[in-house]
Structures are given as C-alpha cells and as structure tokens.
Amino acid sequence: MDNPYVVPAIVVVTLVTVGIGFYGLKLARTTSDFLVASRSVSPTWNAAAIGGEYLSAASFLGVAGLILKYGVDVLWYPVGFAAGYLALLLFVAAPLRRSGAFTLPDFCELRLGSRRLRRLATAFVVFIGWLYLVPQLQGAGLTLTTVTGQPYALGALLVGAVVTINVALGGMRAITFVQAFQYWLKLTALLIPAIFLLLQWQADGRPAVAAPDGPVFHAATSVVIEHEATLTFPDGATVVTRPGQRLEFAAGDPVPDVSTVDDTRGPDWLLPGDNEKGMFATYSLILATFLGTMGLPHVLVRFYTNPDGNAARRTTLVVLALVGLFYLLPTLYGVLGRVYTPQLLMTGRTDAVVVLLPGAALGGGLTGQLLAALVAAGAFAAFLSSSSGLLTSVAGVISTDVIGRGSVRDFRLATVVAGVAPIVLSLTIETLDVSQVVGLAFAVAASSFCPLLVLGIWWRGLTARGAAAGVLAGGGAAGGAVLLTVLGPPLSGWPAAVVSQPAAWTVPLAFAVMVAVSLASRSRIPADVGAVMLRLHAPESVLTGPARR
C-alpha cells in the first residue's frame, strides 16, 4: 500500500499518546494515583476512557473482518460486546465501587477473607490480561505491515514499548487521559471515512453487497494467492492454485470460496450457519460477550476510579451510549468491504478490511490516501489504548500481590514485567485470528470472574471454598479450551464447536460448582458477611451520613 501519509499519521498518534502520558505524569505521585487515579475521575471522563480501552483491535479491525467474511451470522458479536455493559450496570458497577477495593483480588479478599482465593484471582487476572494483550500487539503488526510494508515485528514492538513506558511512568491517572483522547480519535477515524465511503457507494449506483449466490467483484481485480489453495465457484467448478499465483477477475465475477492446504489455523472457528453446531457456537458467543464484559479486569478496574457507586452507575450508562455508537461503524465497513474488497475473502486477510477499504473504494488519489491514513491512525490508537488498560490492570495485581505491596516503585517494575511476556508471545505467534483470541478471553472472563462477582455481590451464602472451586472449574475449563485452540491440532465437527466457543458449557459449570460447593461448606461463610453486604448495597449517603450530602 503506497501511501505517503500513513507513516506520519501513525507517528503523530504515537507522539501525542506519549505527550499526554507525560502530562499525566505530572499529576501522578501517590500509590492511589497509579492504581485508581485517586478515585477522582468523573463519570463522563471515565466513560470515554473505558470506551477507549474497551474498543480494541477486535472492535476496530476484527468485527469488520468477521462481517466481511460471515455476513449477518456474526452481527451478535458487536451486539454482545455492547450489551455486556447492561449486565455490568445491573449487577456489578455500583457495588464493586462501594467495596473500596483497588483490584479484583482485593475484592475477593474483602468479600470472602481468603488469601488463597486472592492468589487464584491474581493468576486469572494475569492470564486474561495477557491473552487479551497478544491480539492487540498482533493487530499493530498486521496494520503496519498492511499499510506500510514494514516488518510485522516492528508494529508489535512499537505499541508494546510505548504502552509500557506510558503505564510505568504515569499509571492509571496518566492512562485515563490517554484513553479518553483515543476513544474520540477512534470514533473520528472511522466516522469521517465512512461518510465518504457511503457517498462513493451512492455515486457508484449503490452496487449490491452480494449477488444471490454470494459476493461478486465490483471492479476488475487482481488477486495473489498466498497458499496452495482450492477455489470453489458458485456453479460447483473448482480450481487448484499454487502459492504466488496471480488471478484476474472481471467486474461481476463471483468470489470463489477458498480452502487452503497449509492453513495453520484449521477450520473456520466460528462455525456460523443454521445447523446445530452453528447455533451452539452462536449462543455460546453471545453468552461469552454478554457476561465476559462483567469479568474483564481492565474494564472493572476503571470503576474503582469513580468517586462513588452512583458515579460508577452513571459511567456505565454513558459507556453504553458511546460503545453502541461506535459499533455501528465497523459493521458498515464489513458490509461495504463485500462490495469493494471481496478479494480479502480469498487471501484470508479479512481483518485488514478497515485499513484497505478507503483506498479500494476511493482510489489512490489524495482523498483516498488521507482517509486511509486517518483509519490507520485510528487503528494504532485502538492498539495503544486497549493495551494501556490491559497492562495497567495486570501491573496493578502483580505489584500488589506478586512482587511487592503496591508502591509506586513496585508498580513501575511490575509494568515492565507485565509488558515483556505478551510482546514475546506476539512475536512468536503471528497466525492467530484477532477476534478469535479476544472471544476466548471473553469466555475465560465469563467463566471465572463473572460468577464470582455476581454471587459474591448478591448471595450471602458464597464461601471462599465455593468461589475457588467454581473459578477453577469454569475458568480452568475455558483456559484449557484456549490452550487447545491456540496450541492444539485442528479440530472439526462438534469438538471444534465445543472447544472454540466454550462459554455455553463453562459458564453454567462455574455457577453450578460455586453454588454446590458453597452449600456443602456453609459453615465457612465469613462471619462479617452482613457488614460487607451492607457496604456493597447501601447508598453512600446512608453509610457516610448527612455530611456526604
């Protein structure tokens, strides 16, 4: 992609990110500043920051790529991402803030009084954080390679280094400013090109997104096949190609289905369709995204930064609006990608549709180049902001529970430790589907922290033994499914559906085990459960008296 404006746009976003981080550094002095921004972030500002960190590579690139590849079968993906905040609003946001905890392990010990459970929670925070961080760095490498031709490793190292420096120097207070800015940048980077794309689509006579038999090429297109592959056309004809072979298609030609001989990712992981396996995968995905938001450590830690529970609830309402608005745009890019970039269905690079679509639809002129540079800048903002939030949450628990007691020095050392592992993993594993890995992270969060928080906040009968058993059963099963999907052999049929989308069975398993073991160990219910539940649910005015008003 020959665009002289892309590299300067990425450099500007990176420098602005570093600059805002250094500005926040002036305000970050205490441990509370580094961990929870001294609990002084307003609802509107915090909502923008949550939107900035939540709308990750999977949102900016992956959702559009999935819709390009699978169509309406995956519309539940962005719906689940946004709707997860409704469950968070109803069940978790305000009580979690009232708990007074700094991290999820803090909440576990405060509610159930168990150091062992705290250590278990720490392990899952680190696992989920790293599992979510790797696709952010992969997305950065993919984007830089797509738009500049630079090596994949450069993008991953650039984002990893910038984020680690920013978080280590300024902590939560500095990252709050960075993420709020980057939400609005990401929204602008998609919204402005989308307006031009719709105008171009209308000027082209509103070409159909797909013919009755599938997508077609809108214009004459040259496609280079990267692997040995078998092309299957709608009329049943097949063609076997060799790596590097260039194929020419005319306007109106159908886009063939492609099956590669050496595809290291195995069969399609989402398994969409009307069959039983497809329905299972769809409902499992809905459950993972809807409940997984409730268990994502980097999202939950932001609610600790609000002044009180009411502010946390208002924050969640604003986040619902901001996230819902954003997800309209990747959906549009995926739909228009079927018109202007159907060749990505053949090359397998569907995650690149967002950064390639402006140039494909508007041509190589100045307008197309500037809009492509803006989208590339927004993509890098997505990687930077999401990685910042994830690294902050992981560094917070490592600093308080692994290498120290949460001092500023401990936090900075923990940030370096927390940043190195995902950088190494992203350089080692380059072939994973961005949205697949993020979906698995949601499944682990939904199967571990979601049951723990819901039962811990709303059920007096939960015990530390029951909570630990449920987290190990549900979260451990989901984590095993992750490792099998990423590192194991390719699967097909029901085993592929059950392992690649595990939430439908791991979430009920976690809830059932927590309840059963807690009932069996009811004699171990904490003695102070009444006082703790009052603290979680009573309005702040009741707990603090008239002076609070």
Short mmCIF file of N, CA, C and O in Angstrom, two decimals, residues 12 68 79 89 165 173 185 188 262 270 325 422 476-477 495:
data_model
loop_
_atom_site.label_atom_id
_atom_site.label_comp_id
_atom_site.label_asym_id
_atom_site.label_seq_id
_atom_site.Cartn_x
_atom_site.Cartn_y
_atom_site.Cartn_z
N VAL A 12 2.36 10.67 14.45
CA VAL A 12 1.67 11.73 15.19
C VAL A 12 0.85 11.13 16.34
O VAL A 12 0.89 11.63 17.47
N LEU A 68 -17.38 -9.04 7.05
CA LEU A 68 -16.98 -9.26 5.66
C LEU A 68 -16.98 -10.76 5.34
O LEU A 68 -17.47 -11.18 4.29
N VAL A 79 -23.12 -6.79 18.98
CA VAL A 79 -24.25 -6.62 19.90
C VAL A 79 -23.87 -7.10 21.29
O VAL A 79 -24.13 -6.44 22.31
N LEU A 89 -24.00 -2.86 34.40
CA LEU A 89 -24.77 -1.80 35.07
C LEU A 89 -25.72 -2.38 36.11
O LEU A 89 -25.82 -1.87 37.23
N ILE A 165 6.09 2.16 28.54
CA ILE A 165 6.68 3.40 29.06
C ILE A 165 5.60 4.29 29.66
O ILE A 165 5.75 4.83 30.77
N ARG A 173 -3.66 7.34 36.42
CA ARG A 173 -4.03 8.73 36.18
C ARG A 173 -3.61 9.18 34.79
O ARG A 173 -4.37 9.82 34.07
N LEU A 185 -10.62 9.81 19.08
CA LEU A 185 -9.83 9.66 17.86
C LEU A 185 -10.31 8.46 17.06
O LEU A 185 -10.47 8.52 15.84
N THR A 188 -13.65 9.20 15.39
CA THR A 188 -13.44 10.12 14.24
C THR A 188 -12.79 9.39 13.08
O THR A 188 -13.15 9.60 11.91
N ASP A 262 -2.39 -25.54 3.54
CA ASP A 262 -1.49 -25.38 4.69
C ASP A 262 -1.99 -24.30 5.64
O ASP A 262 -1.21 -23.57 6.24
N LEU A 270 -15.67 -20.08 13.89
CA LEU A 270 -16.95 -19.55 14.33
C LEU A 270 -18.11 -20.50 14.01
O LEU A 270 -19.12 -20.50 14.71
N LEU A 325 -22.69 3.49 19.81
CA LEU A 325 -22.46 4.37 18.66
C LEU A 325 -21.29 3.88 17.83
O LEU A 325 -21.34 3.81 16.59
N PRO A 422 3.68 -10.55 26.91
CA PRO A 422 2.84 -10.51 25.70
C PRO A 422 3.59 -10.05 24.46
O PRO A 422 3.24 -10.46 23.35
N GLY A 476 -10.89 -22.64 34.61
CA GLY A 476 -9.88 -23.60 34.18
C GLY A 476 -10.28 -24.34 32.92
O GLY A 476 -9.45 -24.56 32.02
N ALA A 477 -11.56 -24.71 32.81
CA ALA A 477 -12.03 -25.38 31.59
C ALA A 477 -11.94 -24.46 30.38
O ALA A 477 -11.52 -24.87 29.29
N PRO A 495 -16.40 -31.32 18.32
CA PRO A 495 -15.24 -30.94 19.15
C PRO A 495 -14.76 -29.52 18.85
O PRO A 495 -14.40 -28.78 19.77
#
